[in-house]
Short mmCIF file of C-alpha atoms and ligand atoms in Angstrom, two decimals:
data_model
loop_
_atom_site.label_atom_id
_atom_site.label_comp_id
_atom_site.label_asym_id
_atom_site.label_seq_id
_atom_site.Cartn_x
_atom_site.Cartn_y
_atom_site.Cartn_z
CA MET A 13 130.39 66.99 -163.01
CA ALA A 14 127.42 68.68 -161.21
CA GLU A 15 124.52 69.28 -163.55
CA THR A 16 123.16 71.92 -161.22
CA ASP A 17 124.34 73.89 -158.29
CA VAL A 18 121.88 72.41 -155.68
CA VAL A 19 119.43 69.51 -155.92
CA ILE A 20 116.44 69.98 -153.67
CA ILE A 21 114.30 67.07 -152.44
CA GLY A 22 110.74 68.13 -151.73
CA ALA A 23 108.61 71.07 -153.05
CA GLY A 24 107.00 71.96 -149.70
CA LEU A 25 107.77 75.37 -148.12
CA ALA A 26 111.33 74.49 -147.16
CA GLY A 27 112.11 73.26 -150.60
CA LEU A 28 110.46 76.22 -152.28
CA GLY A 29 112.31 78.68 -149.88
CA ALA A 30 115.50 76.94 -150.65
CA ALA A 31 114.99 77.04 -154.51
CA ALA A 32 113.95 80.67 -154.34
CA ALA A 33 117.12 81.51 -152.38
CA VAL A 34 119.41 79.76 -154.79
CA ARG A 35 117.68 81.41 -157.67
CA GLY A 36 117.81 84.85 -155.89
CA ALA A 37 121.58 84.43 -155.52
CA GLY A 38 121.98 83.72 -159.25
CA GLY A 39 122.39 79.93 -158.84
CA ARG A 40 120.68 76.96 -160.41
CA ALA A 41 118.38 74.58 -158.41
CA VAL A 42 116.46 71.53 -159.42
CA VAL A 43 113.54 70.54 -157.06
CA LEU A 44 112.47 66.86 -157.13
CA GLU A 45 108.93 66.37 -155.85
CA ALA A 46 107.57 63.00 -155.16
CA SER A 47 103.96 63.90 -155.43
CA GLY A 48 101.99 65.34 -158.35
CA ARG A 49 101.84 68.86 -156.70
CA THR A 50 103.71 71.58 -154.91
CA GLY A 51 103.22 72.78 -151.44
CA GLY A 52 103.67 69.59 -149.37
CA ARG A 53 101.71 70.09 -146.18
CA ALA A 54 100.21 73.41 -147.58
CA ARG A 55 97.34 71.95 -149.67
CA THR A 56 94.16 73.64 -150.62
CA ASP A 57 91.41 71.35 -151.99
CA HIS A 58 87.80 72.08 -153.12
CA PRO A 59 86.13 69.00 -151.63
CA ALA A 60 82.79 68.10 -153.11
CA ALA A 61 81.71 67.11 -149.60
CA LEU A 62 81.94 70.79 -148.52
CA GLY A 63 80.10 72.07 -151.66
CA GLY A 64 83.34 72.93 -153.43
CA VAL A 65 84.61 75.75 -151.18
CA TRP A 66 88.31 76.11 -150.75
CA PHE A 67 89.49 74.05 -147.75
CA ASP A 68 93.04 73.62 -146.45
CA MET A 69 93.75 70.01 -145.79
CA GLY A 70 96.92 70.80 -143.84
CA ALA A 71 98.16 74.21 -142.84
CA VAL A 72 95.76 77.04 -142.66
CA TRP A 73 97.27 79.96 -140.70
CA LEU A 74 100.18 82.16 -141.25
CA HIS A 75 101.17 82.09 -137.54
CA ASN A 76 103.21 84.85 -135.90
CA ALA A 77 102.22 87.14 -138.80
CA GLU A 78 104.29 89.99 -137.49
CA HIS A 79 107.41 87.91 -138.05
CA ASN A 80 106.41 85.43 -140.70
CA PRO A 81 108.32 86.05 -144.01
CA LEU A 82 105.32 84.81 -146.02
CA VAL A 83 103.13 87.76 -144.87
CA PRO A 84 105.20 90.33 -146.78
CA ILE A 85 105.25 88.18 -149.84
CA ALA A 86 101.41 87.90 -149.84
CA ARG A 87 100.97 91.65 -149.25
CA ALA A 88 103.51 92.61 -151.99
CA ALA A 89 101.52 90.49 -154.39
CA GLY A 90 98.17 92.15 -153.31
CA ASP A 91 96.73 88.97 -151.80
CA THR A 92 93.96 89.39 -149.35
CA LEU A 93 94.92 88.03 -145.76
CA LEU A 94 91.78 87.31 -143.83
CA ARG A 95 92.01 88.46 -140.20
CA SER A 96 91.02 85.34 -138.72
CA ASP A 97 91.85 86.46 -135.12
CA ALA A 98 89.76 89.62 -135.40
CA ILE A 99 86.50 87.81 -136.50
CA ARG A 100 87.05 84.92 -134.22
CA GLN A 101 84.46 84.46 -131.48
CA GLU A 102 84.91 82.18 -128.47
CA ARG A 103 82.50 79.90 -126.46
CA THR A 104 84.04 78.01 -123.67
CA PHE A 105 82.08 75.12 -122.09
CA ILE A 106 82.39 73.39 -118.77
CA GLY A 107 80.40 70.30 -119.19
CA ASP A 108 77.12 71.23 -120.97
CA ARG A 109 77.13 74.90 -119.78
CA LEU A 110 79.00 77.86 -120.82
CA ALA A 111 81.80 79.16 -118.59
CA THR A 112 80.95 82.17 -116.51
CA GLU A 113 82.80 85.59 -116.90
CA ALA A 114 84.61 84.94 -113.68
CA GLU A 115 85.72 81.46 -114.94
CA LEU A 116 86.87 82.89 -118.26
CA ALA A 117 88.80 85.53 -116.45
CA ALA A 118 90.47 82.91 -114.25
CA TYR A 119 91.21 80.70 -117.38
CA SER A 120 92.94 83.49 -119.19
CA GLY A 121 95.18 84.14 -116.21
CA ALA A 122 96.17 80.55 -116.10
CA GLU A 123 98.31 80.40 -119.19
CA PRO A 124 101.03 82.73 -117.91
CA ARG A 125 101.13 80.83 -114.68
CA TYR A 126 101.60 77.63 -116.63
CA VAL A 127 104.44 79.15 -118.69
CA ALA A 128 106.06 80.52 -115.57
CA ALA A 129 105.91 77.09 -113.91
CA ALA A 130 107.62 75.48 -116.99
CA ASP A 131 110.32 78.12 -116.98
CA ALA A 132 110.90 77.64 -113.39
CA ILE A 133 111.33 73.92 -113.84
CA LEU A 134 113.51 74.39 -116.87
CA ALA A 135 115.88 76.82 -115.01
CA GLU A 136 116.53 73.83 -112.65
CA GLN A 137 116.42 70.92 -114.97
CA GLU A 138 117.64 70.35 -118.51
CA ASP A 139 114.35 69.04 -119.66
CA VAL A 140 111.12 67.46 -118.59
CA SER A 141 107.85 66.38 -120.34
CA LEU A 142 105.13 68.91 -120.68
CA ALA A 143 103.04 66.58 -118.53
CA GLU A 144 105.54 67.19 -115.78
CA VAL A 145 104.64 70.84 -115.73
CA THR A 146 100.98 69.95 -115.16
CA ARG A 147 102.00 67.60 -112.45
CA ARG A 148 103.76 70.46 -110.65
CA LEU A 149 100.58 72.46 -110.64
CA PRO A 150 98.24 70.00 -108.68
CA GLY A 151 95.90 72.56 -107.37
CA ASP A 152 95.51 74.47 -110.62
CA PRO A 153 92.08 73.66 -112.18
CA TRP A 154 93.05 75.01 -115.62
CA ALA A 155 96.38 73.33 -116.08
CA ALA A 156 94.88 70.19 -117.72
CA THR A 157 93.28 72.28 -120.34
CA ILE A 158 96.34 74.31 -121.07
CA GLU A 159 98.41 71.08 -121.29
CA ALA A 160 95.78 69.68 -123.86
CA TRP A 161 95.94 72.87 -126.01
CA GLU A 162 99.73 73.08 -126.05
CA GLY A 163 100.34 69.29 -126.43
CA PRO A 164 97.81 67.44 -128.61
CA VAL A 165 95.91 70.35 -130.09
CA ILE A 166 98.81 72.72 -131.19
CA CYS A 167 101.85 70.46 -131.13
CA ALA A 168 100.04 67.30 -132.24
CA VAL A 169 101.62 65.20 -129.42
CA ASP A 170 100.51 64.02 -125.94
CA ALA A 171 102.09 66.01 -123.13
CA ASP A 172 103.91 63.00 -121.57
CA ARG A 173 105.91 62.47 -124.86
CA PHE A 174 106.71 66.10 -125.54
CA SER A 175 109.81 68.10 -124.37
CA ALA A 176 108.67 71.04 -122.38
CA ARG A 177 111.84 72.84 -123.62
CA ASP A 178 110.98 72.27 -127.21
CA TRP A 179 107.57 73.68 -126.41
CA ARG A 180 109.02 76.75 -124.83
CA ARG A 181 111.53 77.30 -127.65
CA ASN A 182 108.82 77.20 -130.26
CA ALA A 183 105.61 78.54 -128.63
CA LEU A 184 103.53 80.38 -131.06
CA ALA A 185 103.05 84.14 -130.58
CA GLY A 186 101.52 87.05 -132.51
CA SER A 187 98.58 87.05 -134.78
CA ASN A 188 97.35 84.62 -137.35
CA LEU A 189 96.29 85.42 -140.91
CA VAL A 190 94.63 83.32 -143.58
CA PRO A 191 95.28 83.91 -147.24
CA ASP A 192 91.95 84.12 -148.92
CA GLY A 193 91.45 81.16 -151.26
CA GLY A 194 93.68 78.88 -149.04
CA ILE A 195 97.30 78.59 -148.14
CA GLY A 196 98.15 75.91 -150.63
CA ALA A 197 96.65 77.99 -153.50
CA PHE A 198 98.74 80.89 -152.25
CA VAL A 199 101.84 78.74 -152.19
CA ARG A 200 101.28 77.51 -155.75
CA ARG A 201 100.43 81.04 -157.09
CA ARG A 202 103.21 82.99 -155.39
CA LEU A 203 106.03 80.74 -154.44
CA THR A 204 106.63 78.42 -157.42
CA GLN A 205 107.10 80.91 -160.26
CA GLY A 206 110.38 80.43 -162.29
CA LEU A 207 111.55 77.41 -160.44
CA ASP A 208 112.66 74.11 -161.96
CA ILE A 209 110.34 71.78 -160.19
CA ARG A 210 109.99 68.14 -161.30
CA LEU A 211 106.74 66.63 -160.15
CA ASN A 212 106.16 62.91 -159.83
CA SER A 213 109.84 62.50 -159.15
CA PRO A 214 110.49 60.77 -155.84
CA ALA A 215 114.18 60.68 -154.85
CA THR A 216 115.10 57.03 -154.22
CA ARG A 217 118.63 57.36 -153.01
CA VAL A 218 120.93 60.18 -151.97
CA CYS A 219 124.72 59.44 -152.78
CA TRP A 220 126.92 61.90 -150.86
CA GLY A 221 130.41 62.30 -149.47
CA ASN A 222 132.62 61.85 -152.46
CA SER A 223 135.88 63.93 -152.43
CA GLY A 224 134.39 66.89 -154.47
CA GLY A 225 131.37 67.08 -152.27
CA GLU A 226 128.88 66.67 -155.17
CA VAL A 227 125.83 64.86 -154.29
CA THR A 228 123.96 62.50 -156.71
CA VAL A 229 120.17 62.03 -156.22
CA GLU A 230 118.79 58.90 -157.91
CA THR A 231 115.07 58.77 -159.11
CA GLU A 232 113.19 56.14 -160.99
CA ARG A 233 113.74 58.29 -164.12
CA GLY A 234 117.50 58.66 -163.71
CA SER A 235 119.84 60.57 -161.55
CA ILE A 236 120.92 64.14 -161.07
CA THR A 237 124.12 65.51 -159.56
CA GLY A 238 124.38 68.73 -157.73
CA GLY A 239 127.15 70.64 -156.21
CA ALA A 240 125.09 70.26 -152.98
CA CYS A 241 121.74 68.68 -151.99
CA ILE A 242 119.05 69.96 -149.64
CA VAL A 243 116.70 67.38 -148.19
CA THR A 244 113.33 68.80 -147.00
CA VAL A 245 111.40 65.71 -146.50
CA SER A 246 109.57 65.21 -143.07
CA THR A 247 111.29 63.35 -140.29
CA GLY A 248 108.43 60.77 -140.78
CA VAL A 249 109.82 60.16 -144.26
CA LEU A 250 113.45 60.15 -143.09
CA ALA A 251 112.57 57.65 -140.27
CA SER A 252 110.71 55.38 -142.61
CA GLY A 253 114.02 54.49 -144.49
CA THR A 254 112.25 54.94 -147.96
CA LEU A 255 114.85 57.47 -148.78
CA PRO A 256 118.22 55.66 -148.30
CA PHE A 257 121.52 57.47 -147.99
CA ASP A 258 124.81 56.19 -149.31
CA PRO A 259 126.87 56.13 -147.26
CA ILE A 260 124.43 56.01 -144.20
CA LEU A 261 123.95 59.20 -142.40
CA PRO A 262 126.18 60.29 -139.44
CA ALA A 263 124.86 58.89 -136.13
CA ARG A 264 124.07 62.47 -134.86
CA VAL A 265 121.64 62.93 -137.74
CA SER A 266 119.87 59.65 -137.39
CA GLU A 267 119.62 60.17 -133.62
CA ALA A 268 118.08 63.66 -134.31
CA VAL A 269 115.57 62.23 -136.72
CA ARG A 270 114.62 59.59 -133.95
CA GLN A 271 114.25 62.32 -131.39
CA LEU A 272 111.95 64.20 -133.74
CA PRO A 273 108.95 61.85 -134.31
CA MET A 274 105.88 62.98 -136.16
CA GLY A 275 102.79 64.04 -134.31
CA LEU A 276 99.39 63.82 -135.83
CA VAL A 277 96.43 66.13 -136.10
CA VAL A 278 93.16 64.85 -137.71
CA LYS A 279 90.67 67.41 -138.98
CA VAL A 280 87.14 66.22 -138.77
CA VAL A 281 84.59 68.28 -140.69
CA LEU A 282 80.76 67.90 -140.24
CA ARG A 283 78.43 69.64 -142.62
CA ALA A 284 75.03 70.75 -141.37
CA THR A 285 71.92 69.55 -142.97
CA GLY A 286 69.69 72.12 -141.54
CA ALA A 287 69.44 75.78 -140.54
CA ASP A 288 70.37 75.26 -136.82
CA ARG A 289 73.63 76.88 -136.01
CA LEU A 290 73.69 75.61 -132.38
CA GLY A 291 73.15 79.07 -131.07
CA LEU A 292 76.75 79.97 -132.11
CA PRO A 293 77.77 82.99 -134.09
CA GLY A 294 79.83 82.62 -137.28
CA HIS A 295 83.57 81.88 -137.15
CA CYS A 296 83.09 80.57 -133.54
CA PHE A 297 85.68 78.58 -131.60
CA VAL A 298 84.10 76.08 -129.15
CA ASP A 299 86.49 75.39 -126.30
CA ARG A 300 86.09 73.21 -123.30
CA ILE A 301 87.56 73.26 -119.82
CA LEU A 302 88.95 69.75 -118.93
CA THR A 303 88.81 68.42 -115.38
CA ARG A 304 91.44 65.76 -115.86
CA ALA A 305 94.89 65.88 -117.56
CA GLY A 306 95.07 63.52 -120.54
CA ASP A 307 91.37 63.76 -121.50
CA PRO A 308 90.89 64.60 -125.13
CA LEU A 309 90.27 68.29 -126.08
CA ILE A 310 88.72 68.85 -129.54
CA PRO A 311 88.43 72.64 -130.19
CA PHE A 312 85.76 73.20 -132.90
CA GLN A 313 85.83 75.92 -135.38
CA CYS A 314 82.08 76.45 -136.11
CA TRP A 315 80.73 78.05 -139.32
CA PRO A 316 84.09 79.46 -140.40
CA PHE A 317 83.74 82.45 -142.56
CA GLY A 318 79.99 81.90 -142.41
CA ARG A 319 80.15 78.37 -144.06
CA ASP A 320 77.80 75.66 -143.20
CA TYR A 321 80.12 73.26 -141.40
CA VAL A 322 82.09 72.84 -138.14
CA GLN A 323 85.62 71.36 -137.97
CA GLY A 324 87.28 69.83 -135.07
CA TRP A 325 91.08 69.31 -134.42
CA ILE A 326 92.04 66.00 -132.87
CA GLY A 327 95.67 65.71 -132.02
CA GLY A 328 98.18 63.35 -130.37
CA SER A 329 97.56 59.64 -129.60
CA THR A 330 93.79 59.96 -129.99
CA ALA A 331 94.31 61.16 -133.50
CA TRP A 332 96.68 58.22 -134.26
CA ASP A 333 94.09 55.73 -132.71
CA LEU A 334 91.20 57.25 -134.77
CA ALA A 335 93.39 57.29 -137.91
CA LYS A 336 93.75 53.53 -137.43
CA GLN A 337 90.18 52.97 -136.80
CA GLY A 338 88.97 54.78 -139.82
CA GLU A 339 86.76 57.78 -140.86
CA ALA A 340 83.58 56.64 -139.42
CA ALA A 341 85.28 56.28 -135.94
CA ALA A 342 86.59 59.79 -136.17
CA VAL A 343 83.29 61.15 -137.12
CA ASP A 344 81.49 59.36 -134.23
CA PHE A 345 84.21 60.59 -131.88
CA ALA A 346 83.57 64.24 -133.00
CA LEU A 347 79.84 63.93 -132.72
CA GLY A 348 80.11 62.38 -129.20
CA TYR A 349 82.24 65.23 -128.16
CA LEU A 350 79.88 67.85 -129.60
CA ARG A 351 76.97 66.08 -127.93
CA GLN A 352 78.44 66.72 -124.51
CA ALA A 353 77.93 70.51 -125.05
CA PHE A 354 74.84 70.50 -127.30
CA GLY A 355 72.92 67.30 -126.60
CA SER A 356 71.07 65.49 -129.32
CA ARG A 357 70.52 68.61 -131.34
CA VAL A 358 73.87 67.64 -132.79
CA ASP A 359 72.51 64.40 -134.23
CA ARG A 360 69.51 66.10 -135.87
CA LEU A 361 71.79 68.76 -137.40
CA PHE A 362 74.61 66.52 -138.79
CA ALA A 363 72.75 63.27 -139.32
CA GLY A 364 73.19 62.22 -142.99
CA GLY A 365 75.34 65.25 -143.67
CA ALA A 366 78.56 65.21 -145.65
CA THR A 367 81.82 64.60 -143.60
CA LEU A 368 85.49 65.10 -144.31
CA VAL A 369 88.40 63.58 -142.35
CA THR A 370 91.97 64.33 -143.06
CA HIS A 371 94.65 61.46 -143.30
CA TRP A 372 98.13 62.97 -143.10
CA ASP A 373 99.33 59.77 -141.38
CA ALA A 374 98.47 57.85 -144.61
CA ASP A 375 100.30 60.16 -146.95
CA PRO A 376 103.59 58.28 -147.77
CA TRP A 377 105.46 61.43 -148.52
CA VAL A 378 104.70 63.03 -145.10
CA ARG A 379 103.72 60.31 -142.54
CA GLY A 380 102.07 62.55 -139.85
CA ALA A 381 101.37 66.24 -139.30
CA TYR A 382 104.57 67.81 -138.00
CA CYS A 383 107.29 66.74 -135.55
CA TYR A 384 107.92 67.30 -132.01
CA ALA A 385 111.05 66.81 -129.80
CA VAL A 386 110.86 64.02 -127.22
CA PRO A 387 111.70 64.97 -123.54
CA GLY A 388 115.50 65.44 -123.28
CA ALA A 389 115.99 66.15 -126.99
CA ALA A 390 115.20 69.91 -127.38
CA LEU A 391 118.36 70.48 -129.38
CA ALA A 392 117.62 67.84 -131.94
CA ARG A 393 116.21 70.59 -134.39
CA ASP A 394 119.55 72.34 -134.14
CA VAL A 395 121.41 69.11 -134.70
CA LEU A 396 119.29 68.06 -137.71
CA GLY A 397 119.90 71.67 -139.34
CA GLU A 398 123.70 71.37 -139.03
CA PRO A 399 125.71 70.98 -142.19
CA VAL A 400 126.75 67.41 -143.29
CA SER A 401 129.60 66.98 -145.63
CA ASN A 402 130.81 70.58 -145.13
CA GLY A 403 127.51 71.82 -146.14
CA HIS A 404 127.25 69.63 -149.35
CA LEU A 405 124.27 67.84 -147.68
CA MET A 406 121.80 69.91 -145.81
CA PHE A 407 118.54 69.11 -144.09
CA ALA A 408 115.84 71.71 -143.85
CA GLY A 409 112.05 72.00 -143.06
CA GLU A 410 109.77 72.52 -140.26
CA ALA A 411 111.82 70.10 -138.06
CA CYS A 412 114.85 72.14 -138.37
CA HIS A 413 113.58 75.59 -137.39
CA VAL A 414 113.79 76.84 -133.86
CA GLY A 415 111.35 79.66 -133.02
CA LEU A 416 108.87 78.72 -135.77
CA ALA A 417 109.17 74.97 -135.61
CA GLY A 418 106.28 73.02 -137.13
CA THR A 419 105.11 75.89 -139.26
CA LEU A 420 105.18 77.08 -142.77
CA GLY A 421 107.17 80.18 -142.01
CA GLY A 422 109.73 78.08 -140.12
CA ALA A 423 109.99 75.67 -142.96
CA TRP A 424 110.57 78.55 -145.48
CA ILE A 425 113.21 80.30 -143.36
CA SER A 426 115.03 76.90 -142.76
CA GLY A 427 115.08 76.09 -146.51
CA GLN A 428 116.50 79.66 -147.35
CA ALA A 429 119.27 79.30 -144.64
CA ALA A 430 120.08 75.83 -145.92
CA ALA A 431 120.47 77.17 -149.42
CA ARG A 432 122.91 79.82 -148.30
CA THR A 433 125.03 77.20 -146.58
CA ALA A 434 124.82 74.82 -149.56
CA LEU A 435 125.69 77.39 -152.16
CA ALA A 436 128.80 78.52 -150.06
CA ALA A 437 129.82 74.93 -149.90
CA THR A 438 129.86 74.57 -153.56
CA GLY A 439 132.03 77.65 -153.81
CA PHE A 440 129.31 79.41 -155.90
CA ALA A 441 130.32 83.03 -156.13
CA GLY A 442 127.66 84.20 -158.68
CA ARG A 443 127.13 83.61 -162.27
C1 FAD B 521 96.85 69.27 -140.32
C2 FAD B 521 97.93 70.29 -140.40
C3 FAD B 521 97.67 71.53 -139.90
C4 FAD B 521 98.73 72.45 -139.88
N1 FAD B 521 98.46 73.72 -139.56
C5 FAD B 521 99.32 74.65 -139.76
C6 FAD B 521 99.15 76.05 -139.72
O1 FAD B 521 97.92 76.45 -139.62
N2 FAD B 521 100.12 77.02 -139.91
C7 FAD B 521 101.33 76.66 -140.14
O2 FAD B 521 102.30 77.44 -140.24
N3 FAD B 521 101.70 75.23 -140.24
C8 FAD B 521 100.75 74.28 -140.09
N4 FAD B 521 101.07 73.02 -140.31
C9 FAD B 521 102.46 72.66 -140.50
C10 FAD B 521 102.99 73.02 -141.84
O3 FAD B 521 102.13 72.54 -142.85
C11 FAD B 521 104.40 72.27 -142.00
O4 FAD B 521 105.22 72.86 -140.94
C12 FAD B 521 105.10 72.78 -143.37
O5 FAD B 521 104.18 72.84 -144.36
C13 FAD B 521 106.24 71.90 -143.69
O6 FAD B 521 106.94 72.16 -144.71
P1 FAD B 521 108.08 71.31 -145.21
O7 FAD B 521 108.75 71.97 -146.35
O8 FAD B 521 109.10 71.20 -144.01
O9 FAD B 521 107.63 69.94 -145.34
P2 FAD B 521 106.54 69.27 -146.46
O10 FAD B 521 105.44 70.35 -146.70
O11 FAD B 521 106.17 68.01 -146.01
O12 FAD B 521 107.38 69.22 -147.82
C14 FAD B 521 108.22 68.13 -148.10
C15 FAD B 521 108.01 67.65 -149.45
O13 FAD B 521 108.84 66.61 -149.75
C16 FAD B 521 108.07 65.72 -150.62
N5 FAD B 521 108.80 64.41 -150.58
C17 FAD B 521 108.70 63.48 -149.54
N6 FAD B 521 109.48 62.40 -149.87
C18 FAD B 521 110.10 62.70 -151.00
C19 FAD B 521 110.99 61.99 -151.87
N7 FAD B 521 111.44 60.71 -151.58
N8 FAD B 521 111.38 62.60 -152.97
C20 FAD B 521 110.90 63.82 -153.38
N9 FAD B 521 109.97 64.52 -152.60
C21 FAD B 521 109.58 63.97 -151.47
C22 FAD B 521 106.69 65.72 -150.08
O14 FAD B 521 105.69 65.27 -151.03
C23 FAD B 521 106.55 67.21 -149.77
O15 FAD B 521 105.87 67.92 -150.84
C24 FAD B 521 99.98 72.07 -140.29
C25 FAD B 521 100.26 70.78 -140.73
C26 FAD B 521 99.23 69.88 -140.87
C27 FAD B 521 99.50 68.48 -141.34
#
């Protein structure tokens, strides 16, 4: 006998979206969350190192705001959405000097050319790596920088490991908004009300496939059976084998998980010890033109919202390497990078200042930042989102959405869609 209509594993955006959809349809959902908090990769802290201001350890922006379902929720609740794009200023360096107006104009014209080159290749070939797109633009002085942005910085993966088709299917568009007070706080405040969420309850086994379709999820505190189950854990957790399935998952599902490994982004925050602001305005993004494909690119957001720190994003294999080496190595790397543009002024400003380095690789319930498709596997997201056991077992999350993959909005939509399929599988017709 099912104890609830749907058991949901994970209280991140996908799990909360799924639970809200089940509840909205009049059904019952129980959400099992391994950690002691809701939100998953949407997590707002108030680190002492940054003087107690709110800081998003994971996701920050509501991307593609015009089509992001979380934006109307925030607006309806009267929350303030900070127009991060409108106040954003940019400084682009070539070596230790600022790019000229002519160089900036050429740089901004390069992105559409890069996209067109990718589309031309993908019209001829099923898939290639993103690095291959760069290789086909040998005379383009901006291609290496665009590759670094689209690969490691935005998608958390080196271009040679990343499916160009996955990139094109999921490229971000539109504007970006930031909920005042942080995205994790917004999620907890607005997206968890009225839901049956059981914190500190890691699922330890998922038993599925019996004749009635019910799914029993085991935890250390006992088990719960639902008419259906939605699994929203990251592909990093799925690949780790720490959540066994009985019977084992169909080969197409395990293959999709293998084809969607986790990328990594490490945020390195350096707090200023003096009044110097490096000649930069508040909320300023420092970008750099790379001369060689594969070189690291670390965009820095300097003095965000007028605060006294800078934060750099390090993605892809450099991020994994630094995560292994430890915090001090990440801080050194970030300082060395800033030194290229600002010289020893950087050392005077940040020496002895507080630092913060994020560690999503070490979170056992996530194991990375977000996933990417390997070359040739651009359809893996669709496969992972397909119903198993006639819809009694569903997977949802950032890995399963196409269009907003790797984002909060994509995870939420994917959870809601999985909930509709799961409820239909149980024969639920309202209560
Ligand atoms: C550094 C960083 C920056 C990012 N920036 C942005 C951004 O600016 N904008 C944006 O839209 N997105 C961003 N993202 C991506 C975004 O955070 C994710 O796409 C989204 O939060 C994923 O939601 P999810 O529900 O799929 O997964 P998760 O948030 O990972 O939720 C899954 C939940 O399952 C739980 N869980 C795991 N194992 C078990 C188990 N065995 N039993 C029970 N529960 C379990 C986890 O604790 C977690 O709470 C960023 C991510 C990172 C890491």
